[in-house]
Every structure is written in C-alpha cells, then in structure tokens.
Amino acid sequence: RILSYGTAIMKCRPIIDEHGTAVGDLIGQMSTEDIKNAIEDENENSTSSKLLKAVSASCKSLGHTKEAAQQARRRCFALQDHFGMHSLFVTITIDDECSFRVRLYPYADGNGEGVPLPPLDSSEAECIADLTLRKRVRRKYPGACSLEFQSAMQIALECLFGWDPGRQKGKRGIFGKMEAYCRADEEQGRSTLHAHWLVWIQNFGHLRRLMFAEDEKTQKIARASYIAYINKVMSAAQCEFE
C-alpha cells in the first residue's frame, strides 16, 4: 500500500460480467481506437466501459497533503483553460449546531429508539441547555459534522445546481444550466467546514464577451442582460409571498 502512493499499481477484477468473461480475453481483442471510444462512451453497459471500470490505478495523492493540493489546483486550471473564466463564485456554509442530524449520528442506538426531538414548547433555559449540548457534540464528534457537510453539498449540487453526477452533465438549476464546476472545502476559524465553488454556466461566457463588443448597441443589450441575471441569482428572496 505504501508503494502505491509513489507508483501506479494496476488492479483489476479478473471477471467483469456474469458470463465469466476474463479481462485478459477482452484486452487482447481491443485496439487503441476501442479504448478512445470507451473513454467518450456514455453507455455504461458497453463492453469497453465495463473493462475500464474493472481496471484502475492506485496512484492518487493522500488527502490534505501538498501533492493533493497541487493536483486539485491543476484540475481547476484545466477547467479554466477549457471553459474560460468561471461564471460565478459561490460559497456555502452550514451551521452544524443547528442540525439535529449532527447529534443523531453519534447517539443513535441500534435498538430503534433513536434520539428524541426537542419539544417545541421548551423554555428558554432548556433551549440554552440544548444549544450547549449541540456545541459539545460538534466538538467531540467532528466526523458527524463531516457527514452532514457532505450530505448538504450533495443536495446543493444535485438539487440546487442541477448537476447529474452519474452522467456528469448539468440541467437547469438555480443559476441556469451548469456546464462544469470546481469545489474546494476549507475549515473556518471555528473548525467547521465550508465550500467554495467555481461554477460555469452555459452561455455566460458569450454574454460576457458581448459586453465588450465593438457595437455600442450590442454592449448595452448585453450589459442589461448581465445585470438582470445577476439581480436574479444574487438575491435573498426565494419567491414572492402574498
């Protein structure tokens, strides 16, 4: 395992389907063109896709190391080179002390009783005591906070941003149709996690270029569209209430 951190060790399952097909048999029949097509193939049930899933290389950097940071930085620069300047910079912070699940994860027992919800008619002293308990749980069980954070980031990515992790494609979300994203997780001063996102939105780069067009009329229309979009997505109001 130590060697795998310095060199790429190839690992594969010897059998890749229910018919007992061996990996070696398929490798001997595949050409370079087949491998290229497999990388671009979206059909997960194809033979080439199954082969690529069966073979993997253990050569990733350890988390929270200088090497891992450099690798993440290269990926971010690659996205900037391919898609251009990002459209939006988004920061998401969750409050661990306000999440009941943070307390549920470490204290939920296996007999099905779980952890009771605090009553809605609690007194002020009971609310303060409950807050003190939540603070203590957050410091004692950082793993529970990490699980809650990852869950919140998944909800934001799939439900709010409209990204499909399986197909690696975006659909229309709260910012529009997302083409790509890059996320960096950091610790705050109180040792809680928050995430910084670089988001690329479809047609945003084209709109940005039109704001500097030679035609003055095109500039005005593009800038008006840009301002309208920013006012729409950078708003604290989710909807209009009657």
mmCIF file of C-alpha atoms in Angstrom:
data_model
loop_
_atom_site.group_PDB
_atom_site.id
_atom_site.type_symbol
_atom_site.label_atom_id
_atom_site.label_comp_id
_atom_site.label_asym_id
_atom_site.label_seq_id
_atom_site.Cartn_x
_atom_site.Cartn_y
_atom_site.Cartn_z
ATOM 1 C CA ARG A 1 0.000 0.000 0.000
ATOM 2 C CA ILE A 2 2.870 2.371 0.772
ATOM 3 C CA LEU A 3 4.335 1.659 -2.650
ATOM 4 C CA SER A 4 1.058 2.608 -4.318
ATOM 5 C CA TYR A 5 1.474 6.200 -3.132
ATOM 6 C CA GLY A 6 4.663 6.563 -5.154
ATOM 7 C CA THR A 7 3.902 4.422 -8.188
ATOM 8 C CA ALA A 8 0.808 3.389 -10.101
ATOM 9 C CA ILE A 9 -0.160 -0.169 -9.209
ATOM 10 C CA MET A 10 -2.657 -1.632 -11.644
ATOM 11 C CA LYS A 11 -5.540 -3.503 -10.029
ATOM 12 C CA CYS A 12 -8.373 -5.230 -11.797
ATOM 13 C CA ARG A 13 -11.122 -7.740 -11.265
ATOM 14 C CA PRO A 14 -10.371 -10.917 -13.236
ATOM 15 C CA ILE A 15 -14.031 -11.363 -14.237
ATOM 16 C CA ILE A 16 -16.140 -8.441 -15.470
ATOM 17 C CA ASP A 17 -19.564 -9.936 -16.216
ATOM 18 C CA GLU A 18 -21.967 -12.694 -15.214
ATOM 19 C CA HIS A 19 -20.817 -14.890 -18.097
ATOM 20 C CA GLY A 20 -17.322 -15.302 -16.692
ATOM 21 C CA THR A 21 -15.602 -13.155 -19.315
ATOM 22 C CA ALA A 22 -11.968 -12.619 -18.352
ATOM 23 C CA VAL A 23 -10.340 -9.192 -18.541
ATOM 24 C CA GLY A 24 -7.346 -10.621 -20.381
ATOM 25 C CA ASP A 25 -9.536 -12.004 -23.166
ATOM 26 C CA LEU A 26 -11.040 -8.570 -23.843
ATOM 27 C CA ILE A 27 -7.745 -6.721 -23.664
ATOM 28 C CA GLY A 28 -6.316 -8.998 -26.348
ATOM 29 C CA GLN A 29 -9.208 -8.139 -28.684
ATOM 30 C CA MET A 30 -9.293 -4.351 -28.151
ATOM 31 C CA SER A 31 -7.485 -1.799 -30.281
ATOM 32 C CA THR A 32 -6.321 1.722 -29.429
ATOM 33 C CA GLU A 33 -9.384 3.108 -31.167
ATOM 34 C CA ASP A 34 -11.616 0.955 -28.967
ATOM 35 C CA ILE A 35 -10.035 2.467 -25.834
ATOM 36 C CA LYS A 36 -10.547 6.014 -27.138
ATOM 37 C CA ASN A 37 -14.175 5.273 -27.918
ATOM 38 C CA ALA A 38 -14.650 3.755 -24.471
ATOM 39 C CA ILE A 39 -13.446 6.942 -22.762
ATOM 40 C CA GLU A 40 -16.016 9.029 -24.650
ATOM 41 C CA ASP A 41 -18.751 6.389 -24.481
ATOM 42 C CA GLU A 42 -21.692 7.272 -22.204
ATOM 43 C CA ASN A 43 -23.127 3.751 -22.349
ATOM 44 C CA GLU A 44 -22.153 2.150 -19.044
ATOM 45 C CA ASN A 45 -23.292 -1.293 -20.251
ATOM 46 C CA SER A 46 -20.926 -1.451 -23.214
ATOM 47 C CA THR A 47 -18.060 -3.943 -23.122
ATOM 48 C CA SER A 48 -15.394 -1.237 -23.312
ATOM 49 C CA SER A 49 -16.932 0.711 -20.419
ATOM 50 C CA LYS A 50 -17.080 -2.417 -18.268
ATOM 51 C CA LEU A 51 -13.406 -3.054 -18.998
ATOM 52 C CA LEU A 52 -12.368 0.455 -17.950
ATOM 53 C CA LYS A 53 -14.365 0.086 -14.734
ATOM 54 C CA ALA A 54 -12.628 -3.205 -13.996
ATOM 55 C CA VAL A 55 -9.154 -1.668 -14.297
ATOM 56 C CA SER A 56 -7.979 1.138 -12.028
ATOM 57 C CA ALA A 57 -4.708 2.659 -10.927
ATOM 58 C CA SER A 58 -3.792 3.400 -7.297
ATOM 59 C CA CYS A 59 -1.662 6.491 -7.790
ATOM 60 C CA LYS A 60 -3.654 9.298 -6.133
ATOM 61 C CA SER A 61 -2.130 11.649 -3.611
ATOM 62 C CA LEU A 62 -3.013 11.432 0.054
ATOM 63 C CA GLY A 63 -5.684 13.868 1.172
ATOM 64 C CA HIS A 64 -4.703 17.119 2.908
ATOM 65 C CA THR A 65 -1.140 16.960 1.532
ATOM 66 C CA LYS A 66 0.789 19.401 -0.624
ATOM 67 C CA GLU A 67 0.647 16.948 -3.521
ATOM 68 C CA ALA A 68 -3.143 16.672 -3.262
ATOM 69 C CA ALA A 69 -3.467 20.467 -3.271
ATOM 70 C CA GLN A 70 -1.281 20.709 -6.379
ATOM 71 C CA GLN A 71 -3.356 18.082 -8.146
ATOM 72 C CA ALA A 72 -6.596 19.903 -7.305
ATOM 73 C CA ARG A 73 -5.069 23.193 -8.486
ATOM 74 C CA ARG A 74 -4.100 21.632 -11.818
ATOM 75 C CA ARG A 75 -7.650 20.397 -12.313
ATOM 76 C CA CYS A 76 -9.033 23.859 -11.614
ATOM 77 C CA PHE A 77 -6.604 25.455 -14.080
ATOM 78 C CA ALA A 78 -7.573 22.828 -16.665
ATOM 79 C CA LEU A 79 -11.235 23.814 -16.299
ATOM 80 C CA GLN A 80 -10.311 27.478 -16.671
ATOM 81 C CA ASP A 81 -8.316 26.692 -19.805
ATOM 82 C CA HIS A 82 -11.149 24.658 -21.352
ATOM 83 C CA PHE A 83 -14.234 26.703 -20.388
ATOM 84 C CA GLY A 84 -12.660 30.110 -19.841
ATOM 85 C CA MET A 85 -13.176 32.326 -16.810
ATOM 86 C CA HIS A 86 -15.750 30.915 -14.402
ATOM 87 C CA SER A 87 -19.213 32.440 -14.296
ATOM 88 C CA LEU A 88 -19.887 32.537 -10.548
ATOM 89 C CA PHE A 89 -18.009 32.147 -7.285
ATOM 90 C CA VAL A 90 -20.291 30.560 -4.681
ATOM 91 C CA THR A 91 -19.609 29.878 -1.005
ATOM 92 C CA ILE A 92 -21.803 27.532 1.040
ATOM 93 C CA THR A 93 -21.568 27.341 4.833
ATOM 94 C CA ILE A 94 -23.730 25.135 7.027
ATOM 95 C CA ASP A 95 -24.351 25.592 10.751
ATOM 96 C CA ASP A 96 -23.545 22.296 12.476
ATOM 97 C CA GLU A 97 -25.051 23.479 15.755
ATOM 98 C CA CYS A 98 -28.459 23.959 14.119
ATOM 99 C CA SER A 99 -28.534 20.494 12.562
ATOM 100 C CA PHE A 100 -30.329 17.774 14.508
ATOM 101 C CA ARG A 101 -28.612 15.077 12.432
ATOM 102 C CA VAL A 102 -25.198 16.023 13.865
ATOM 103 C CA ARG A 103 -26.491 14.933 17.253
ATOM 104 C CA LEU A 104 -28.350 11.982 15.762
ATOM 105 C CA TYR A 105 -25.323 10.344 14.096
ATOM 106 C CA PRO A 106 -23.201 9.672 17.229
ATOM 107 C CA TYR A 107 -26.042 8.994 19.678
ATOM 108 C CA ALA A 108 -28.484 6.937 17.602
ATOM 109 C CA ASP A 109 -28.530 3.420 19.070
ATOM 110 C CA GLY A 110 -29.240 0.131 17.377
ATOM 111 C CA ASN A 111 -32.497 -0.751 19.164
ATOM 112 C CA GLY A 112 -34.592 1.548 17.003
ATOM 113 C CA GLU A 113 -35.312 4.132 19.702
ATOM 114 C CA GLY A 114 -33.032 6.814 18.242
ATOM 115 C CA VAL A 115 -32.726 10.309 19.683
ATOM 116 C CA PRO A 116 -35.893 12.217 20.694
ATOM 117 C CA LEU A 117 -36.611 15.556 19.077
ATOM 118 C CA PRO A 118 -36.577 18.561 21.433
ATOM 119 C CA PRO A 119 -40.119 19.744 22.322
ATOM 120 C CA LEU A 120 -41.438 22.852 20.581
ATOM 121 C CA ASP A 121 -42.628 24.375 23.869
ATOM 122 C CA SER A 122 -39.193 24.309 25.511
ATOM 123 C CA SER A 123 -38.360 27.021 27.982
ATOM 124 C CA GLU A 124 -35.528 29.471 27.430
ATOM 125 C CA ALA A 125 -33.319 27.596 29.898
ATOM 126 C CA GLU A 126 -33.980 24.309 28.072
ATOM 127 C CA CYS A 127 -33.114 25.902 24.713
ATOM 128 C CA ILE A 128 -29.828 27.237 26.104
ATOM 129 C CA ALA A 129 -29.028 23.824 27.609
ATOM 130 C CA ASP A 130 -29.782 22.168 24.257
ATOM 131 C CA LEU A 131 -27.516 24.641 22.445
ATOM 132 C CA THR A 132 -24.709 23.891 24.915
ATOM 133 C CA LEU A 133 -25.156 20.183 24.238
ATOM 134 C CA ARG A 134 -25.040 20.735 20.468
ATOM 135 C CA LYS A 135 -21.806 22.693 20.823
ATOM 136 C CA ARG A 136 -20.279 19.879 22.871
ATOM 137 C CA VAL A 137 -21.365 17.223 20.368
ATOM 138 C CA ARG A 138 -19.936 19.196 17.446
ATOM 139 C CA ARG A 139 -16.515 19.423 19.051
ATOM 140 C CA LYS A 140 -16.474 15.824 20.274
ATOM 141 C CA TYR A 141 -17.684 14.203 17.044
ATOM 142 C CA PRO A 142 -16.229 16.096 14.045
ATOM 143 C CA GLY A 143 -16.957 13.070 11.864
ATOM 144 C CA ALA A 144 -20.696 13.639 12.307
ATOM 145 C CA CYS A 145 -20.224 17.226 11.129
ATOM 146 C CA SER A 146 -18.297 15.991 8.098
ATOM 147 C CA LEU A 147 -21.098 13.581 7.163
ATOM 148 C CA GLU A 148 -23.662 16.350 7.470
ATOM 149 C CA PHE A 149 -21.491 18.675 5.389
ATOM 150 C CA GLN A 150 -21.065 16.149 2.572
ATOM 151 C CA SER A 151 -24.804 15.496 2.584
ATOM 152 C CA ALA A 152 -25.537 19.221 2.299
ATOM 153 C CA MET A 153 -23.030 19.615 -0.552
ATOM 154 C CA GLN A 154 -24.636 16.727 -2.439
ATOM 155 C CA ILE A 155 -28.080 18.303 -2.034
ATOM 156 C CA ALA A 156 -26.743 21.650 -3.270
ATOM 157 C CA LEU A 157 -25.013 20.082 -6.266
ATOM 158 C CA GLU A 158 -27.857 17.870 -7.448
ATOM 159 C CA CYS A 159 -30.992 19.708 -6.329
ATOM 160 C CA LEU A 160 -29.992 23.386 -6.410
ATOM 161 C CA PHE A 161 -27.304 23.489 -9.098
ATOM 162 C CA GLY A 162 -28.960 20.801 -11.224
ATOM 163 C CA TRP A 163 -25.856 18.634 -11.766
ATOM 164 C CA ASP A 164 -26.162 14.922 -12.564
ATOM 165 C CA PRO A 165 -23.107 13.154 -11.033
ATOM 166 C CA GLY A 166 -23.848 9.925 -12.888
ATOM 167 C CA ARG A 167 -23.901 11.457 -16.368
ATOM 168 C CA GLN A 168 -21.530 14.313 -15.443
ATOM 169 C CA LYS A 169 -23.877 16.781 -17.086
ATOM 170 C CA GLY A 170 -25.958 19.674 -15.885
ATOM 171 C CA LYS A 171 -29.583 20.604 -16.271
ATOM 172 C CA ARG A 172 -31.317 23.843 -15.430
ATOM 173 C CA GLY A 173 -30.762 24.825 -11.802
ATOM 174 C CA ILE A 174 -30.962 27.994 -9.728
ATOM 175 C CA PHE A 175 -28.121 29.595 -11.743
ATOM 176 C CA GLY A 176 -29.104 28.233 -15.148
ATOM 177 C CA LYS A 177 -27.666 25.198 -16.934
ATOM 178 C CA MET A 178 -24.313 24.333 -15.380
ATOM 179 C CA GLU A 179 -21.521 23.191 -17.699
ATOM 180 C CA ALA A 180 -18.853 22.459 -15.091
ATOM 181 C CA TYR A 181 -17.855 23.192 -11.514
ATOM 182 C CA CYS A 182 -14.879 23.091 -9.188
ATOM 183 C CA ARG A 183 -15.182 22.823 -5.387
ATOM 184 C CA ALA A 184 -12.690 23.445 -2.595
ATOM 185 C CA ASP A 185 -13.506 22.578 1.032
ATOM 186 C CA GLU A 186 -11.930 24.596 3.829
ATOM 187 C CA GLU A 187 -12.041 24.819 7.606
ATOM 188 C CA GLN A 188 -13.251 28.022 9.213
ATOM 189 C CA GLY A 189 -11.897 29.558 12.375
ATOM 190 C CA ARG A 190 -14.383 27.590 14.487
ATOM 191 C CA SER A 191 -13.240 24.340 12.825
ATOM 192 C CA THR A 192 -16.376 23.880 10.728
ATOM 193 C CA LEU A 193 -16.335 23.160 7.020
ATOM 194 C CA HIS A 194 -17.437 25.404 4.198
ATOM 195 C CA ALA A 195 -17.167 25.033 0.428
ATOM 196 C CA HIS A 196 -16.032 27.420 -2.308
ATOM 197 C CA TRP A 197 -17.427 26.689 -5.770
ATOM 198 C CA LEU A 198 -16.326 27.907 -9.188
ATOM 199 C CA VAL A 199 -19.334 27.458 -11.467
ATOM 200 C CA TRP A 200 -19.510 27.637 -15.252
ATOM 201 C CA ILE A 201 -22.960 28.495 -16.647
ATOM 202 C CA GLN A 202 -23.998 27.862 -20.238
ATOM 203 C CA ASN A 203 -23.820 30.986 -22.483
ATOM 204 C CA PHE A 204 -22.474 33.146 -19.638
ATOM 205 C CA GLY A 205 -19.049 33.494 -21.262
ATOM 206 C CA HIS A 206 -20.640 34.529 -24.564
ATOM 207 C CA LEU A 207 -22.707 37.169 -22.760
ATOM 208 C CA ARG A 208 -19.587 38.481 -21.042
ATOM 209 C CA ARG A 209 -17.785 38.846 -24.387
ATOM 210 C CA LEU A 210 -20.734 40.722 -25.880
ATOM 211 C CA MET A 211 -20.424 43.383 -23.168
ATOM 212 C CA PHE A 212 -17.133 44.409 -24.803
ATOM 213 C CA ALA A 213 -18.344 44.199 -28.394
ATOM 214 C CA GLU A 214 -17.451 46.958 -30.839
ATOM 215 C CA ASP A 215 -21.110 47.743 -31.485
ATOM 216 C CA GLU A 216 -22.422 50.078 -28.768
ATOM 217 C CA LYS A 217 -25.998 48.802 -29.064
ATOM 218 C CA THR A 218 -24.835 45.220 -28.550
ATOM 219 C CA GLN A 219 -22.903 46.342 -25.465
ATOM 220 C CA LYS A 220 -25.967 47.958 -23.898
ATOM 221 C CA ILE A 221 -28.199 44.936 -24.531
ATOM 222 C CA ALA A 222 -25.562 42.548 -23.164
ATOM 223 C CA ARG A 223 -24.942 44.641 -20.056
ATOM 224 C CA ALA A 224 -28.670 44.921 -19.377
ATOM 225 C CA SER A 225 -28.982 41.127 -19.679
ATOM 226 C CA TYR A 226 -25.963 40.687 -17.408
ATOM 227 C CA ILE A 227 -27.397 42.980 -14.720
ATOM 228 C CA ALA A 228 -30.780 41.259 -14.920
ATOM 229 C CA TYR A 229 -29.128 37.840 -14.477
ATOM 230 C CA ILE A 230 -27.015 38.975 -11.506
ATOM 231 C CA ASN A 231 -30.041 40.523 -9.802
ATOM 232 C CA LYS A 232 -31.927 37.273 -10.322
ATOM 233 C CA VAL A 233 -29.356 34.834 -8.915
ATOM 234 C CA MET A 234 -27.818 37.081 -6.224
ATOM 235 C CA SER A 235 -30.989 37.555 -4.223
ATOM 236 C CA ALA A 236 -32.012 36.662 -0.681
ATOM 237 C CA ALA A 237 -35.643 36.153 -1.765
ATOM 238 C CA GLN A 238 -36.593 32.680 -2.983
ATOM 239 C CA CYS A 239 -40.112 33.588 -4.082
ATOM 240 C CA GLU A 240 -42.806 36.216 -3.709
ATOM 241 C CA PHE A 241 -45.184 35.773 -0.778
ATOM 242 C CA GLU A 242 -48.698 37.120 -0.826
#
